[in-house]
Amino acid sequence: MVSPFSPETVEIILSPYWFYGIDNFFDIFAVLTTLFISFYSYQLYKFSKKSNYKWFSISLLLISLAFVAKILTSVIIYYPSIAVTTLGCFSVVYRIMKQSNILFILGQLSYRFLMLTGFFGVYWLVSKSREKNKIPLMLFLLFATTILSAYAYPAFSMAMVILLSHIVYYYGVTYRKNRNRKTALILCSFALLLMSQIVFIFLFLDLSMYVASEILQSAGYLLLLYSYYLIVKKG
Amino acid sequence: MAKKRRTRIDIINDILKVISDKKGRIKQTHLMYKVNLSHKLMRSYLEELISKHVIEEVKDNNNIYLIIKDKGNEFLDKCRKMKEFQDTFGL
């Protein structure tokens, strides 16, 4: 995972060297989890025609696409484009910086905006908000946060912390009402995602915080997948 | 607090659940009272469900019974999972 940077600077990787590429496996797991639940929710929408299932499916699909953007961005950074040209008896190897910079910026911004929008969708549904006229404003603020995070990376994590805190709160309220064990699992999974974003804010202290954040995040998605399995299993 | 209006799926689920709770077999009049539908509306739903082989009508000693079929049980299972998903994710 890489911090934002100005166009002419070197890309800074915030992951420890030994973790390069390993985080991609965690992200692939998150992609699959969110895709499974998104697909199932869409099937329920086709069955019942209740729009909540459609919007939930779209929200999770956005999160899934966010992780895909993150994986592709990592590929650009971890496996840079190399060009070789020959000048007489010399071979010059250089990295194609400009192209990878543009792709990197697009990938980073896509990841952050899609992630924020996806979790905003989840928040909107679980909070049962009726103020649809506020959605354009909220989306604009999320977009502004995404742009801001290009200059100050904690802005993204802070926005995620705020969104996830609200989601955790509303799942707490839901659990208190229904006392459903699976709701408790969902509550814990979002709590783990919240913790991962809090840890990510402290990346400036030590790069190992990135590893801790990824592990917490994966644990959150693992719990989410387990909850989904408990619902769809036969019997 | 005003009760939420039932959707079409909710009504079909209620019909099938009542039949299933009565060990898969019920008289039409009993069903009408249990599900709280008018005769006309009940009849339209039953015709649809019979045409789709979800339930069937059988005559027994001058009484007409409604019996739930395998497709009906599958529908009930799907509705149960849908409700579980809705309750779990707080939708």
Tab-separated table of C-alpha atoms in Angstrom:
chain	number	residue	atom	x	y	z
A	1	MET	CA	0.000	0.000	0.000
A	2	VAL	CA	1.447	3.333	-0.967
A	3	SER	CA	1.043	6.834	0.340
A	4	PRO	CA	-0.029	9.680	-1.890
A	5	PHE	CA	2.719	11.698	-3.457
A	6	SER	CA	3.340	14.641	-5.739
A	7	PRO	CA	3.668	13.832	-9.420
A	8	GLU	CA	7.450	13.922	-9.685
A	9	THR	CA	8.397	12.141	-6.464
A	10	VAL	CA	9.223	8.551	-5.731
A	11	GLU	CA	6.384	6.284	-4.642
A	12	ILE	CA	6.586	5.473	-0.940
A	13	ILE	CA	5.494	2.017	0.076
A	14	LEU	CA	4.015	1.866	3.568
A	15	SER	CA	4.274	-1.872	3.844
A	16	PRO	CA	7.327	-3.696	5.266
A	17	TYR	CA	9.405	-5.206	2.480
A	18	TRP	CA	8.702	-8.805	3.597
A	19	PHE	CA	4.945	-8.139	3.337
A	20	TYR	CA	5.038	-7.119	-0.335
A	21	GLY	CA	2.445	-9.116	-2.248
A	22	ILE	CA	1.164	-10.929	0.872
A	23	ASP	CA	-1.361	-8.168	1.500
A	24	ASN	CA	-2.739	-8.921	-1.993
A	25	PHE	CA	-3.823	-12.366	-0.774
A	26	PHE	CA	-5.682	-10.783	2.138
A	27	ASP	CA	-7.314	-8.380	-0.298
A	28	ILE	CA	-8.344	-11.214	-2.643
A	29	PHE	CA	-10.063	-12.852	0.330
A	30	ALA	CA	-11.928	-9.590	1.019
A	31	VAL	CA	-12.935	-9.358	-2.670
A	32	LEU	CA	-14.376	-12.877	-2.624
A	33	THR	CA	-16.224	-12.375	0.682
A	34	THR	CA	-17.894	-9.145	-0.399
A	35	LEU	CA	-18.672	-10.587	-3.848
A	36	PHE	CA	-20.394	-13.677	-2.374
A	37	ILE	CA	-22.581	-11.605	-0.071
A	38	SER	CA	-23.271	-9.020	-2.786
A	39	PHE	CA	-24.378	-11.743	-5.205
A	40	TYR	CA	-26.611	-13.412	-2.602
A	41	SER	CA	-28.187	-10.084	-1.696
A	42	TYR	CA	-28.883	-9.433	-5.372
A	43	GLN	CA	-30.543	-12.843	-5.688
A	44	LEU	CA	-32.776	-11.933	-2.740
A	45	TYR	CA	-33.634	-8.671	-4.489
A	46	LYS	CA	-34.630	-10.548	-7.663
A	47	PHE	CA	-36.777	-12.855	-5.506
A	48	SER	CA	-38.485	-10.239	-3.326
A	49	LYS	CA	-38.098	-6.976	-5.327
A	50	LYS	CA	-37.246	-5.219	-2.031
A	51	SER	CA	-34.837	-2.391	-2.865
A	52	ASN	CA	-32.820	-2.710	0.371
A	53	TYR	CA	-31.307	-5.934	-0.923
A	54	LYS	CA	-30.355	-4.244	-4.209
A	55	TRP	CA	-28.638	-1.315	-2.471
A	56	PHE	CA	-26.862	-3.627	-0.040
A	57	SER	CA	-25.646	-5.692	-2.980
A	58	ILE	CA	-24.388	-2.560	-4.751
A	59	SER	CA	-22.639	-1.320	-1.574
A	60	LEU	CA	-20.763	-4.589	-1.142
A	61	LEU	CA	-19.932	-4.676	-4.844
A	62	LEU	CA	-18.351	-1.217	-4.497
A	63	ILE	CA	-16.240	-2.470	-1.587
A	64	SER	CA	-15.222	-5.457	-3.668
A	65	LEU	CA	-14.238	-3.208	-6.586
A	66	ALA	CA	-12.281	-1.025	-4.148
A	67	PHE	CA	-10.140	-3.995	-3.187
A	68	VAL	CA	-9.662	-4.895	-6.853
A	69	ALA	CA	-8.382	-1.339	-7.459
A	70	LYS	CA	-6.050	-1.715	-4.459
A	71	ILE	CA	-4.683	-5.023	-5.763
A	72	LEU	CA	-4.074	-3.572	-9.220
A	73	THR	CA	-2.351	-0.529	-7.672
A	74	SER	CA	-0.114	-2.855	-5.651
A	75	VAL	CA	0.825	-4.714	-8.828
A	76	ILE	CA	1.969	-1.399	-10.339
A	77	ILE	CA	4.104	-0.606	-7.288
A	78	TYR	CA	5.450	-4.013	-6.406
A	79	TYR	CA	6.065	-5.041	-9.989
A	80	PRO	CA	6.968	-1.828	-11.761
A	81	SER	CA	7.053	-1.434	-15.510
A	82	ILE	CA	10.630	-1.692	-16.668
A	83	ALA	CA	11.874	-0.542	-20.024
A	84	VAL	CA	15.241	-1.374	-21.540
A	85	THR	CA	16.850	0.620	-24.290
A	86	THR	CA	20.245	0.134	-25.906
A	87	LEU	CA	22.618	3.020	-26.556
A	88	GLY	CA	25.639	1.704	-28.353
A	89	CYS	CA	27.267	-0.783	-26.035
A	90	PHE	CA	25.220	0.364	-23.081
A	91	SER	CA	21.862	-0.942	-21.991
A	92	VAL	CA	19.793	1.502	-20.058
A	93	VAL	CA	17.130	0.169	-17.776
A	94	TYR	CA	14.578	2.612	-16.539
A	95	ARG	CA	11.184	2.492	-14.957
A	96	ILE	CA	8.290	3.891	-16.884
A	97	MET	CA	7.402	6.423	-14.216
A	98	LYS	CA	4.843	8.695	-15.810
A	99	GLN	CA	2.464	5.985	-16.941
A	100	SER	CA	2.681	4.101	-13.657
A	101	ASN	CA	2.194	7.377	-11.744
A	102	ILE	CA	-1.078	8.094	-13.495
A	103	LEU	CA	-2.276	4.545	-13.003
A	104	PHE	CA	-1.154	4.618	-9.401
A	105	ILE	CA	-3.016	7.842	-8.650
A	106	LEU	CA	-6.145	6.566	-10.360
A	107	GLY	CA	-5.918	3.261	-8.533
A	108	GLN	CA	-5.424	4.885	-5.145
A	109	LEU	CA	-8.244	7.366	-5.589
A	110	SER	CA	-10.553	4.679	-6.981
A	111	TYR	CA	-9.808	2.403	-4.022
A	112	ARG	CA	-10.519	5.123	-1.498
A	113	PHE	CA	-13.620	6.555	-3.115
A	114	LEU	CA	-15.166	3.140	-3.820
A	115	MET	CA	-14.426	1.992	-0.269
A	116	LEU	CA	-15.929	5.110	1.288
A	117	THR	CA	-18.995	4.972	-0.952
A	118	GLY	CA	-19.500	1.263	-0.309
A	119	PHE	CA	-19.381	1.630	3.460
A	120	PHE	CA	-21.528	4.742	3.262
A	121	GLY	CA	-24.145	2.615	1.494
A	122	VAL	CA	-23.992	0.042	4.296
A	123	TYR	CA	-24.289	2.803	6.906
A	124	TRP	CA	-27.283	4.329	5.094
A	125	LEU	CA	-29.117	1.008	5.044
A	126	VAL	CA	-28.456	-0.071	8.638
A	127	SER	CA	-29.260	3.391	9.997
A	128	LYS	CA	-32.583	3.192	8.082
A	129	SER	CA	-32.188	6.818	7.097
A	130	ARG	CA	-35.024	8.369	5.104
A	131	GLU	CA	-33.265	11.592	4.074
A	132	LYS	CA	-32.525	10.737	0.464
A	133	ASN	CA	-31.966	14.414	-0.406
A	134	LYS	CA	-28.743	14.333	1.654
A	135	ILE	CA	-27.145	11.567	-0.415
A	136	PRO	CA	-25.629	13.889	-3.120
A	137	LEU	CA	-24.090	16.062	-0.396
A	138	MET	CA	-22.648	13.034	1.386
A	139	LEU	CA	-21.219	11.641	-1.854
A	140	PHE	CA	-19.592	14.992	-2.568
A	141	LEU	CA	-18.034	15.031	0.919
A	142	LEU	CA	-16.731	11.507	0.363
A	143	PHE	CA	-15.223	12.597	-2.942
A	144	ALA	CA	-13.641	15.631	-1.275
A	145	THR	CA	-12.232	13.357	1.432
A	146	THR	CA	-10.777	11.100	-1.252
A	147	ILE	CA	-8.997	14.048	-2.904
A	148	LEU	CA	-7.787	15.304	0.493
A	149	SER	CA	-6.380	11.862	1.301
A	150	ALA	CA	-4.074	12.225	-1.718
A	151	TYR	CA	-2.229	14.894	0.305
A	152	ALA	CA	-2.773	13.513	3.802
A	153	TYR	CA	-3.324	9.752	3.866
A	154	PRO	CA	-4.890	9.653	7.392
A	155	ALA	CA	-7.925	11.553	6.021
A	156	PHE	CA	-9.150	8.357	4.372
A	157	SER	CA	-8.690	6.224	7.503
A	158	MET	CA	-10.334	8.870	9.669
A	159	ALA	CA	-13.356	8.992	7.345
A	160	MET	CA	-13.503	5.185	7.452
A	161	VAL	CA	-13.307	5.244	11.262
A	162	ILE	CA	-16.270	7.620	11.410
A	163	LEU	CA	-18.342	5.545	8.980
A	164	LEU	CA	-17.466	2.226	10.613
A	165	SER	CA	-18.136	3.610	14.115
A	166	HIS	CA	-21.647	4.488	13.045
A	167	ILE	CA	-22.134	1.094	11.405
A	168	VAL	CA	-20.932	-0.671	14.556
A	169	TYR	CA	-23.266	1.496	16.657
A	170	TYR	CA	-26.320	0.639	14.540
A	171	TYR	CA	-25.489	-3.065	14.557
A	172	GLY	CA	-25.251	-2.778	18.334
A	173	VAL	CA	-28.745	-1.315	18.376
A	174	THR	CA	-29.980	-4.085	16.043
A	175	TYR	CA	-28.392	-6.773	18.227
A	176	ARG	CA	-29.990	-5.341	21.371
A	177	LYS	CA	-33.385	-5.595	19.626
A	178	ASN	CA	-33.144	-9.032	18.038
A	179	ARG	CA	-30.510	-10.817	20.204
A	180	ASN	CA	-29.540	-12.703	17.070
A	181	ARG	CA	-26.188	-14.550	17.325
A	182	LYS	CA	-25.446	-13.876	13.665
A	183	THR	CA	-26.029	-10.134	14.171
A	184	ALA	CA	-23.481	-10.297	17.007
A	185	LEU	CA	-20.995	-11.851	14.553
A	186	ILE	CA	-21.671	-9.072	12.022
A	187	LEU	CA	-21.202	-6.514	14.808
A	188	CYS	CA	-17.837	-8.077	15.703
A	189	SER	CA	-16.739	-8.210	12.063
A	190	PHE	CA	-17.399	-4.497	11.548
A	191	ALA	CA	-15.729	-3.769	14.901
A	192	LEU	CA	-12.605	-5.532	13.610
A	193	LEU	CA	-12.736	-3.485	10.400
A	194	LEU	CA	-13.037	-0.361	12.549
A	195	MET	CA	-10.015	-1.401	14.623
A	196	SER	CA	-7.996	-2.032	11.480
A	197	GLN	CA	-8.637	1.523	10.271
A	198	ILE	CA	-7.724	2.960	13.679
A	199	VAL	CA	-4.432	1.034	13.604
A	200	PHE	CA	-3.791	2.252	10.057
A	201	ILE	CA	-3.896	5.868	11.243
A	202	PHE	CA	-0.818	5.127	13.383
A	203	LEU	CA	1.208	3.908	10.420
A	204	PHE	CA	3.607	6.819	10.948
A	205	LEU	CA	4.849	5.114	14.140
A	206	ASP	CA	5.939	1.855	12.547
A	207	LEU	CA	5.431	0.027	9.239
A	208	SER	CA	4.386	-3.101	11.125
A	209	MET	CA	1.134	-1.255	11.888
A	210	TYR	CA	0.230	-1.896	8.248
A	211	VAL	CA	0.585	-5.653	8.831
A	212	ALA	CA	-1.524	-5.453	12.002
A	213	SER	CA	-4.147	-3.442	10.147
A	214	GLU	CA	-4.305	-5.985	7.304
A	215	ILE	CA	-4.621	-8.902	9.741
A	216	LEU	CA	-7.427	-7.192	11.675
A	217	GLN	CA	-9.195	-6.370	8.431
A	218	SER	CA	-8.930	-9.959	7.196
A	219	ALA	CA	-10.259	-11.239	10.526
A	220	GLY	CA	-13.231	-8.917	10.067
A	221	TYR	CA	-13.978	-10.250	6.588
A	222	LEU	CA	-13.498	-13.815	7.795
A	223	LEU	CA	-16.195	-13.297	10.431
A	224	LEU	CA	-18.421	-11.708	7.795
A	225	LEU	CA	-17.961	-14.737	5.537
A	226	TYR	CA	-18.718	-17.092	8.431
A	227	SER	CA	-21.953	-15.195	9.226
A	228	TYR	CA	-22.969	-15.421	5.576
A	229	TYR	CA	-22.235	-19.162	5.593
A	230	LEU	CA	-24.445	-19.648	8.686
A	231	ILE	CA	-27.360	-18.001	6.846
A	232	VAL	CA	-27.081	-19.843	3.534
A	233	LYS	CA	-26.139	-23.331	4.751
A	234	LYS	CA	-28.806	-25.988	4.363
A	235	GLY	CA	-30.649	-27.102	7.448
B	1	MET	CA	-47.400	2.249	15.610
B	2	ALA	CA	-48.909	1.590	12.133
B	3	LYS	CA	-48.368	-1.950	10.857
B	4	LYS	CA	-46.244	-2.163	7.731
B	5	ARG	CA	-48.255	-3.116	4.638
B	6	ARG	CA	-47.575	-6.695	3.485
B	7	THR	CA	-45.907	-7.153	0.139
B	8	ARG	CA	-46.929	-9.855	-2.309
B	9	ILE	CA	-44.073	-12.079	-1.159
B	10	ASP	CA	-45.118	-11.558	2.478
B	11	ILE	CA	-48.682	-12.654	1.707
B	12	ILE	CA	-47.564	-15.748	-0.195
B	13	ASN	CA	-45.197	-16.569	2.658
B	14	ASP	CA	-48.040	-16.188	5.168
B	15	ILE	CA	-50.291	-18.478	3.103
B	16	LEU	CA	-47.669	-21.190	2.790
B	17	LYS	CA	-46.575	-20.886	6.406
B	18	VAL	CA	-50.135	-21.354	7.663
B	19	ILE	CA	-50.544	-24.459	5.486
B	20	SER	CA	-47.165	-25.788	6.621
B	21	ASP	CA	-48.029	-25.184	10.301
B	22	LYS	CA	-51.190	-27.247	9.832
B	23	LYS	CA	-49.058	-30.222	8.865
B	24	GLY	CA	-49.198	-29.279	5.186
B	25	ARG	CA	-52.982	-29.435	4.785
B	26	ILE	CA	-55.744	-26.951	5.532
B	27	LYS	CA	-59.319	-26.050	4.549
B	28	GLN	CA	-59.641	-22.971	2.366
B	29	THR	CA	-61.955	-21.147	4.793
B	30	HIS	CA	-59.593	-21.736	7.692
B	31	LEU	CA	-56.736	-20.391	5.580
B	32	MET	CA	-58.682	-17.255	4.735
B	33	TYR	CA	-59.216	-16.398	8.401
B	34	LYS	CA	-55.675	-17.256	9.425
B	35	VAL	CA	-54.059	-15.180	6.683
B	36	ASN	CA	-56.563	-12.336	7.050
B	37	LEU	CA	-57.439	-11.855	3.397
B	38	SER	CA	-60.724	-11.231	1.594
B	39	HIS	CA	-62.194	-14.155	-0.315
B	40	LYS	CA	-61.571	-12.511	-3.677
B	41	LEU	CA	-57.944	-11.711	-2.923
B	42	MET	CA	-57.348	-15.122	-1.384
B	43	ARG	CA	-58.779	-16.813	-4.449
B	44	SER	CA	-56.503	-14.873	-6.807
B	45	TYR	CA	-53.415	-15.864	-4.809
B	46	LEU	CA	-54.524	-19.489	-4.586
B	47	GLU	CA	-55.137	-19.704	-8.327
B	48	GLU	CA	-51.654	-18.384	-8.967
B	49	LEU	CA	-50.051	-20.768	-6.479
B	50	ILE	CA	-51.970	-23.756	-7.851
B	51	SER	CA	-51.029	-22.883	-11.438
B	52	LYS	CA	-47.360	-22.745	-10.408
B	53	HIS	CA	-47.633	-26.121	-8.578
B	54	VAL	CA	-46.714	-24.559	-5.251
B	55	ILE	CA	-49.887	-25.902	-3.634
B	56	GLU	CA	-52.678	-28.179	-4.820
B	57	GLU	CA	-56.384	-28.553	-4.128
B	58	VAL	CA	-57.725	-31.932	-3.100
B	59	LYS	CA	-61.294	-33.023	-2.332
B	60	ASP	CA	-61.883	-35.128	0.750
B	61	ASN	CA	-65.391	-35.898	2.066
B	62	ASN	CA	-66.974	-32.886	0.349
B	63	ASN	CA	-64.281	-30.627	1.758
B	64	ILE	CA	-61.649	-28.901	-0.310
B	65	TYR	CA	-58.215	-28.961	1.231
B	66	LEU	CA	-55.108	-27.096	0.220
B	67	ILE	CA	-51.883	-29.055	0.356
B	68	ILE	CA	-48.404	-27.602	0.157
B	69	LYS	CA	-46.075	-29.170	-2.392
B	70	ASP	CA	-42.281	-29.451	-2.558
B	71	LYS	CA	-42.029	-26.196	-4.493
B	72	GLY	CA	-43.994	-24.531	-1.705
B	73	ASN	CA	-41.607	-25.841	0.927
B	74	GLU	CA	-38.655	-24.569	-1.105
B	75	PHE	CA	-40.290	-21.158	-1.310
B	76	LEU	CA	-40.829	-21.151	2.452
B	77	ASP	CA	-37.179	-22.047	2.991
B	78	LYS	CA	-36.098	-19.221	0.695
B	79	CYS	CA	-38.328	-16.761	2.562
B	80	ARG	CA	-36.922	-17.940	5.874
B	81	LYS	CA	-33.349	-17.394	4.662
B	82	MET	CA	-34.312	-14.002	3.262
B	83	LYS	CA	-35.795	-12.936	6.589
B	84	GLU	CA	-32.728	-14.270	8.391
B	85	PHE	CA	-30.441	-12.284	6.060
B	86	GLN	CA	-32.568	-9.171	6.589
B	87	ASP	CA	-32.559	-9.529	10.391
B	88	THR	CA	-28.852	-10.391	10.578
B	89	PHE	CA	-27.661	-7.502	8.416
B	90	GLY	CA	-30.244	-5.093	9.811
B	91	LEU	CA	-31.717	-4.202	6.415
